Coordinates of C-alpha atoms in Angstrom, one line a residue:
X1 CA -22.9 14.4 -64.8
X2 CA -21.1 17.1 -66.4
X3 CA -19.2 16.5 -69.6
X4 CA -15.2 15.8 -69.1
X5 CA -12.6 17.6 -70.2
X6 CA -9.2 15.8 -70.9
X7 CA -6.3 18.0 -70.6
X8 CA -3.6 16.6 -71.6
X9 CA -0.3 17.5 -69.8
X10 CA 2.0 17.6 -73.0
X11 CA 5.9 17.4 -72.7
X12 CA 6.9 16.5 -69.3
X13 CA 10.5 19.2 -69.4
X14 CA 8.6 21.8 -70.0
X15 CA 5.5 24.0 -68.3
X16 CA 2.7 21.9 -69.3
X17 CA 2.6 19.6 -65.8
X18 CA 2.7 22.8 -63.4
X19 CA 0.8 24.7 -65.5
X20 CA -1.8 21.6 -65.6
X21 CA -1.4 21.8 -61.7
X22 CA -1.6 25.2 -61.5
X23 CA -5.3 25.6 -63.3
X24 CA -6.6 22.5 -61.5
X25 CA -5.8 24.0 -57.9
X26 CA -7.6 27.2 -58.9
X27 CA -11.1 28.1 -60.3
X28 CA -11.7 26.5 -63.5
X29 CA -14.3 26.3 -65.8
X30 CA -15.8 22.4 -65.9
X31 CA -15.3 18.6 -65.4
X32 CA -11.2 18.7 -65.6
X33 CA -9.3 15.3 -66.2
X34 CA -5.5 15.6 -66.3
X35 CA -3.6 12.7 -68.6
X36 CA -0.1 12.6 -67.0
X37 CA 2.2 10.9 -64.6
X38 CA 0.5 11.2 -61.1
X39 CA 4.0 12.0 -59.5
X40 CA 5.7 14.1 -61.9
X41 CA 2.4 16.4 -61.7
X42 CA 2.3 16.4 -58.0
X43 CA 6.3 17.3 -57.4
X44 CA 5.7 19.9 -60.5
X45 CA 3.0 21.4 -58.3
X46 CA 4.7 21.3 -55.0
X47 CA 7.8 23.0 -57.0
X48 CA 5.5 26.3 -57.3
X49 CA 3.1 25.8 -53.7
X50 CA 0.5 23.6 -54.6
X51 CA 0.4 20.7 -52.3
X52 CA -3.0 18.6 -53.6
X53 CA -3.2 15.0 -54.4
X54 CA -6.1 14.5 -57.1
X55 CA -7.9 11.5 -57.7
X56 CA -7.4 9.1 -60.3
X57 CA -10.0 9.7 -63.0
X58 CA -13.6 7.6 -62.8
X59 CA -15.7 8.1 -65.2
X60 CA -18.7 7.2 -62.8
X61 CA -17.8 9.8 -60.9
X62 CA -18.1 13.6 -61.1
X63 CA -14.6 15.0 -59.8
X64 CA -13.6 18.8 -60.2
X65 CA -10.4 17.5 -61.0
X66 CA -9.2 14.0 -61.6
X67 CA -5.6 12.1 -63.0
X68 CA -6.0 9.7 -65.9
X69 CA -2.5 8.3 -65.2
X70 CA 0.0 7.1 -67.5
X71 CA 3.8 6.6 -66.0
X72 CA 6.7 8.2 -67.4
X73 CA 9.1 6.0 -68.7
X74 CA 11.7 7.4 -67.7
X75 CA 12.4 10.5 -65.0
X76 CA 11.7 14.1 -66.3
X77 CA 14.2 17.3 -65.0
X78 CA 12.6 20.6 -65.5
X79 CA 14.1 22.2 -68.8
X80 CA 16.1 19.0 -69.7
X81 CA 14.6 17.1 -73.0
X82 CA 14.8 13.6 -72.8
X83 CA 13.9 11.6 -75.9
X84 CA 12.9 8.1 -73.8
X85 CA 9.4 10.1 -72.9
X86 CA 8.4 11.1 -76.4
X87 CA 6.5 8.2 -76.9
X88 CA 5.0 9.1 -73.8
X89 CA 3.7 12.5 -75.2
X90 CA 2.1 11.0 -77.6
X91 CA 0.3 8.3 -75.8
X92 CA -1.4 11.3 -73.8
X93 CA -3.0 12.3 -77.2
X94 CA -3.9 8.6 -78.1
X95 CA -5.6 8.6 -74.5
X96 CA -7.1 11.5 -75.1
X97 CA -8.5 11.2 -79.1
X98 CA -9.8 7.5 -77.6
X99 CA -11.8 8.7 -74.8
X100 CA -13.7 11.5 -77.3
X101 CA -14.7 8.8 -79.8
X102 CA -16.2 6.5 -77.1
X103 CA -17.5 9.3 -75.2
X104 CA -15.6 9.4 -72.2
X105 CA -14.5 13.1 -72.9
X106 CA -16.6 16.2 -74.6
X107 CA -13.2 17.8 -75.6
X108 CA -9.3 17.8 -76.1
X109 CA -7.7 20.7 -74.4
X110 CA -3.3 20.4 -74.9
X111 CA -0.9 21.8 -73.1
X112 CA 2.8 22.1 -75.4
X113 CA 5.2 19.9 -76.5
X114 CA 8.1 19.8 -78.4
X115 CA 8.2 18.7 -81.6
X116 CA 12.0 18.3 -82.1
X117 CA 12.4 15.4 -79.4
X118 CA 9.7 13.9 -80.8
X119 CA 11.5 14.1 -84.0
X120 CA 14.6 13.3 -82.7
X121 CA 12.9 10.3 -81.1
X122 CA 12.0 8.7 -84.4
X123 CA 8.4 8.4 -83.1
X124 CA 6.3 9.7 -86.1
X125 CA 5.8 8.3 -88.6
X126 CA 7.7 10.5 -91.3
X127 CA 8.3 14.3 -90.0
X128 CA 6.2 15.1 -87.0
X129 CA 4.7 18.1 -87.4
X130 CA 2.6 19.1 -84.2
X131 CA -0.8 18.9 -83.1
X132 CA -2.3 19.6 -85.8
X133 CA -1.6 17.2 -88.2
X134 CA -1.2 14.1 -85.5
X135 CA -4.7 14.7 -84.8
X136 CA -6.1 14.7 -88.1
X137 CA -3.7 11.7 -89.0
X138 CA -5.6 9.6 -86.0
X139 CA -8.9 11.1 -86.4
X140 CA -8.6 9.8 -90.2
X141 CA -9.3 13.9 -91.1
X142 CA -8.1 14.5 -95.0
X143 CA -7.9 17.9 -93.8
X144 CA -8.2 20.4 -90.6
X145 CA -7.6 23.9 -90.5
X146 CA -5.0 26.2 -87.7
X147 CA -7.5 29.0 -86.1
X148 CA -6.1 30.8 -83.5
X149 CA -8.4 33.5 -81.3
X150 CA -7.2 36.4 -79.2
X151 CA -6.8 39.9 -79.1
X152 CA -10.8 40.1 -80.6
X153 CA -9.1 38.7 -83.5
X154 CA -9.6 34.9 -85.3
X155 CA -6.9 34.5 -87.8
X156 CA -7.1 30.8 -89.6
X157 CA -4.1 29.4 -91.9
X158 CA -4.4 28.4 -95.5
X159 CA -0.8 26.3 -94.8
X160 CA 0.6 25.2 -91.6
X161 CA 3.8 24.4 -90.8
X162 CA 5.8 24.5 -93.9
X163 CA 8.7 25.9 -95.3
X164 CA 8.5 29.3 -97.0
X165 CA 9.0 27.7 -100.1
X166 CA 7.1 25.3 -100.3
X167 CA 3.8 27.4 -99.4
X168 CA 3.1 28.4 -103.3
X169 CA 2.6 25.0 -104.6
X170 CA 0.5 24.3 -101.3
X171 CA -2.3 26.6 -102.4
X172 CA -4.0 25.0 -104.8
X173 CA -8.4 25.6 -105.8
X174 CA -8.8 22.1 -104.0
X175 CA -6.8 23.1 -100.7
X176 CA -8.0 26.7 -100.4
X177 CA -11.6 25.6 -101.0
X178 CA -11.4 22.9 -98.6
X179 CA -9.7 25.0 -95.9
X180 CA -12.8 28.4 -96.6
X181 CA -15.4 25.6 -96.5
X182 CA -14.2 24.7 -92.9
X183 CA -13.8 27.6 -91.6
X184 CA -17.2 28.6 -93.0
X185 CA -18.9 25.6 -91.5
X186 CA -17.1 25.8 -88.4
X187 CA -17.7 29.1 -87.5
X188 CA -21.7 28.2 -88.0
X189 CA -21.4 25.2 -85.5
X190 CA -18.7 25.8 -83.1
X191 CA -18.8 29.3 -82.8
X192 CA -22.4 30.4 -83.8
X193 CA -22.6 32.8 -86.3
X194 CA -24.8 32.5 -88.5
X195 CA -23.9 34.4 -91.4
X196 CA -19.8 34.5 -91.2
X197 CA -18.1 37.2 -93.2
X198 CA -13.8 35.7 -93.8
X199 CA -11.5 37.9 -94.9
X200 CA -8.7 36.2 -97.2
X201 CA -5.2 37.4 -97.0
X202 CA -3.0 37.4 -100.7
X203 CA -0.2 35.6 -101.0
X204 CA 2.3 38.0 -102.3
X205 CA 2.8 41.3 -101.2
X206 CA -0.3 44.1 -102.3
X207 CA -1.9 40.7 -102.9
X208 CA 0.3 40.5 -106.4
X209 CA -0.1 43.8 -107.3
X210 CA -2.2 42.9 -110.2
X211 CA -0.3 40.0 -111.6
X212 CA 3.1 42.7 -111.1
X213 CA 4.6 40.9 -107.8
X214 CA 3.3 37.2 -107.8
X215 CA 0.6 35.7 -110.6
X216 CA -1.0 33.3 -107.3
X217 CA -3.8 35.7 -106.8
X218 CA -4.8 35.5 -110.2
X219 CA -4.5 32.0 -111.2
X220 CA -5.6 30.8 -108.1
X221 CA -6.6 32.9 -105.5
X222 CA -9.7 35.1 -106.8
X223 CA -10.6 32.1 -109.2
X224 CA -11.3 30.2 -106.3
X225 CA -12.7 33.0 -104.1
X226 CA -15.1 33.8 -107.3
X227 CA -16.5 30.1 -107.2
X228 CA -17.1 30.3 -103.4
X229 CA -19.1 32.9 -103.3
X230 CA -21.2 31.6 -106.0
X231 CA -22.1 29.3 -103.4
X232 CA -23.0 31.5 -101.1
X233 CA -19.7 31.9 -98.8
X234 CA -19.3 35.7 -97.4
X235 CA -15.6 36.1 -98.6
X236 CA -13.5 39.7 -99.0
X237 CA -10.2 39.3 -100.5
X238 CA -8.0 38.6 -101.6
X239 CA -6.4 41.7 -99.5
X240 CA -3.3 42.9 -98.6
X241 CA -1.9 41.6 -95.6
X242 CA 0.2 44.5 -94.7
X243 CA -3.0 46.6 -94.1
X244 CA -5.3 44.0 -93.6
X245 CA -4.8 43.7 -89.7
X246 CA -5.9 47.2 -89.3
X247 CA -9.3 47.5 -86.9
X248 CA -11.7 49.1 -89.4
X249 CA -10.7 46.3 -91.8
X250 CA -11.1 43.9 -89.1
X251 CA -14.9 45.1 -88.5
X252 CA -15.5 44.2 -91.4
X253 CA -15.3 40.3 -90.9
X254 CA -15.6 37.4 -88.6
X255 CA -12.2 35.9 -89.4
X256 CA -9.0 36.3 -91.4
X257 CA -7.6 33.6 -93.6
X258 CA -3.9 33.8 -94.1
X259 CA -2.1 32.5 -96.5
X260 CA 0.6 31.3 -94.0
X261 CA 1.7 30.6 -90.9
X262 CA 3.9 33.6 -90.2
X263 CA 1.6 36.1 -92.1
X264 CA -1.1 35.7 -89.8
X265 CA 0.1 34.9 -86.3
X266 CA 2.6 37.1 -85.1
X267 CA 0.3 40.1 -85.0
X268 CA -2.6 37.9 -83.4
X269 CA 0.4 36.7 -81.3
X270 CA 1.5 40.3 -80.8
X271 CA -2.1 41.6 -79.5
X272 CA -2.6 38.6 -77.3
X273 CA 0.0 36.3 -76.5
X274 CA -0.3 34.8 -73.2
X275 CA -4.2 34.5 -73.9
X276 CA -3.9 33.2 -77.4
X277 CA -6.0 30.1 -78.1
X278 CA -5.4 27.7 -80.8
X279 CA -8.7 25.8 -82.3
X280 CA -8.1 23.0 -84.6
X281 CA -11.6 23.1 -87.3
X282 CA -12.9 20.5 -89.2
X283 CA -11.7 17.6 -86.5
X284 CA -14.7 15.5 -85.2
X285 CA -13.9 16.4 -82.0
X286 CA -13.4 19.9 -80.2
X287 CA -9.9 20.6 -79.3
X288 CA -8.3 23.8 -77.9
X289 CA -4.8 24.7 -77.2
X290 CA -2.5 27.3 -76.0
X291 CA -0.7 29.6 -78.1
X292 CA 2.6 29.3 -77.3
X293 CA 5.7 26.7 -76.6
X294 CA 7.5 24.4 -73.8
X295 CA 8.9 27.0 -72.5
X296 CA 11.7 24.9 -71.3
X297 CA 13.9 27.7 -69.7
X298 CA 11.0 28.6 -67.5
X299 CA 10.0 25.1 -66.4
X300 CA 10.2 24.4 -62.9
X301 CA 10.2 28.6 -61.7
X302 CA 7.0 29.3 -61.1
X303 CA 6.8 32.2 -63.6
X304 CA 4.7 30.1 -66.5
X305 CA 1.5 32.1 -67.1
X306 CA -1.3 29.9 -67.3
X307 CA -3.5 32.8 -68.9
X308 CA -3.4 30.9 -72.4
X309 CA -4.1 27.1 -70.8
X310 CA -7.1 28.8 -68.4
X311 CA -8.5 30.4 -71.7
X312 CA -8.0 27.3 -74.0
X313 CA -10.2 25.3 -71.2
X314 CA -12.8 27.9 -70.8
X315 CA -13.1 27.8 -74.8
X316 CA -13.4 24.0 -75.0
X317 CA -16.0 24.7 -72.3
X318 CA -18.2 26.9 -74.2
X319 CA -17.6 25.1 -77.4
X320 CA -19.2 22.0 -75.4
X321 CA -21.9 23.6 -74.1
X322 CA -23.2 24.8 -77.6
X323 CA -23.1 21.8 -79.5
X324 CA -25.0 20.5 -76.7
X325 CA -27.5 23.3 -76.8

């Protein structure tokens, strides 16, 4: 039987459900199981022309395309946030995070949700963040790593979502080691190269200029960097970001570590967005996402793109299929 995918349908107001209904009705890579109200994907579907009823998910059986229900608690309107299903959005992830450590599903593949009803909701405990962290939180992960892929570029974050200011003090030998060793090993397993070559971004602009325009690259940066390769990690850096996204510097190396979450991904974003995927490394499971939001002003039209869902699945696929190989 072929291994199962569980893609989950993330929040109900926005694209995830037709976009969910939209790659299951077309050609798709794998065993596809949906998690997500039955009814609210079937009138999302029939909203943009796809009139199929899928089968609730057995895992005896080998289904193109199956529905792991779960009702909604309460109705969802296209584009109108409701903050009685946010508990809901997270349950899909419980479902999903459950059914890969029994071995039910091969891989976690997420449509988006919104992080401010969830918030709003009071359903996390503290400040929810995203996907990210709520998967290392219930995989019991001390730490995962952001790589997004697209435009022939992987681009990996050294902080996720924090404030500007708060970055600094986040970049410590113990975080940025643990974050290079990740991507190091991950790019071995998941993505098979052998010998990976990172490039690491600076922090400051120039990359501190020498100490001039930001002492991080001194005192912790190239430090850290230095010990790394003493261990036999292929590192360049740190560079400047402002020319380090350039292709002949890109040739150089398998992936780029940024510093932070808007140093990095807006020019990944910018050569690929739409196809973007976001990997989440170092989780014991394989999980793949798109690279963009809800969406909510285009929910219900018919004009959601499904080019980053369609390529988040075919990644989880291939990611599969070598650590099975």
């Amino acid at each position: 039987m072929r291994p199962a995918l569980a893609l989950t349908t993330g929040e109900p107001a926005g694209i995830g459900p037709e976009l969910a209904a939209q790659l299951a009705a077309t050609g798709h890579a794998g065993r596809l199981v949906l998690l997500g109200d039955e009814t609210l994907l079937r009138e999302r579907g029939a909203a943009i022309g796809i009139h199929v009823d899928w089968p609730r998910f057995d895992p005896e059986r080998d289904d193109d395309v199956s529905v792991l229900h779960l009702p909604l608690p309460a109705t969802s309107q296209p584009g109108i946030l409701d903050i009685a299903n946010a508990g809901y959005v997270l349950q899909l992830l419980d479902l999903a995070i459950a059914g890969c450590g029994n071995g039910t599903f091969a891989a976690i593949v997420t449509a988006p949700i919104h992080k401010g009803v969830i918030n709003d909701a009071g359903m996390a405990k503290g400040f929810f963040f995203g996907h990210t962290e709520y998967l290392a939180e219930r995989t019991g992960t001390a730490q995962v790593v952001m790589l997004l892929t697209g435009g022939q570029m992987r681009v990996a974050l050294a902080t996720t979502h924090l404030p500007l200011s708060d970055v600094p003090a986040a970049i410590t030998p113990e975080t940025l080691s643990r974050t290079l060793r990740i991507l190091d090993v991950d790019l071995k397993r998941k993505f098979g190269i052998a010998e990976p070559t990172i490039l690491v971004a600076g922090l400051n602009p120039h990359a501190g200029e020498g100490g001039h325009l930001g002492r991080e690259e001194l005192e912790v940066i190239i430090p850290t960097l230095d010990r790394l390769r003493a261990e036999g990690l292929k590192l360049i850096g740190p560079l400047p970001a402002d020319t380090l996204f350039n292709r002949k510097q890109l040739a150089q190396g398998d992936a780029v570590l940024a510093m932070y979450h808007d140093q990095g991904l807006p020019v990944l974003k910018y050569a690929s967005f739409g196809h973007g995927i976001n990997v989440t490394l170092g989780l014991p499971l394989i999980r793949t996402s798109v690279d963009h939001g809800t969406a909510l002003d285009l929910a219900g039209t018919g004009r959601a793109d499904p080019g980053s869902l369609r390529a988040a699945l075919d990644l989880a696929c291939e990611l599969v299929q070598r650590q099975r190989s």
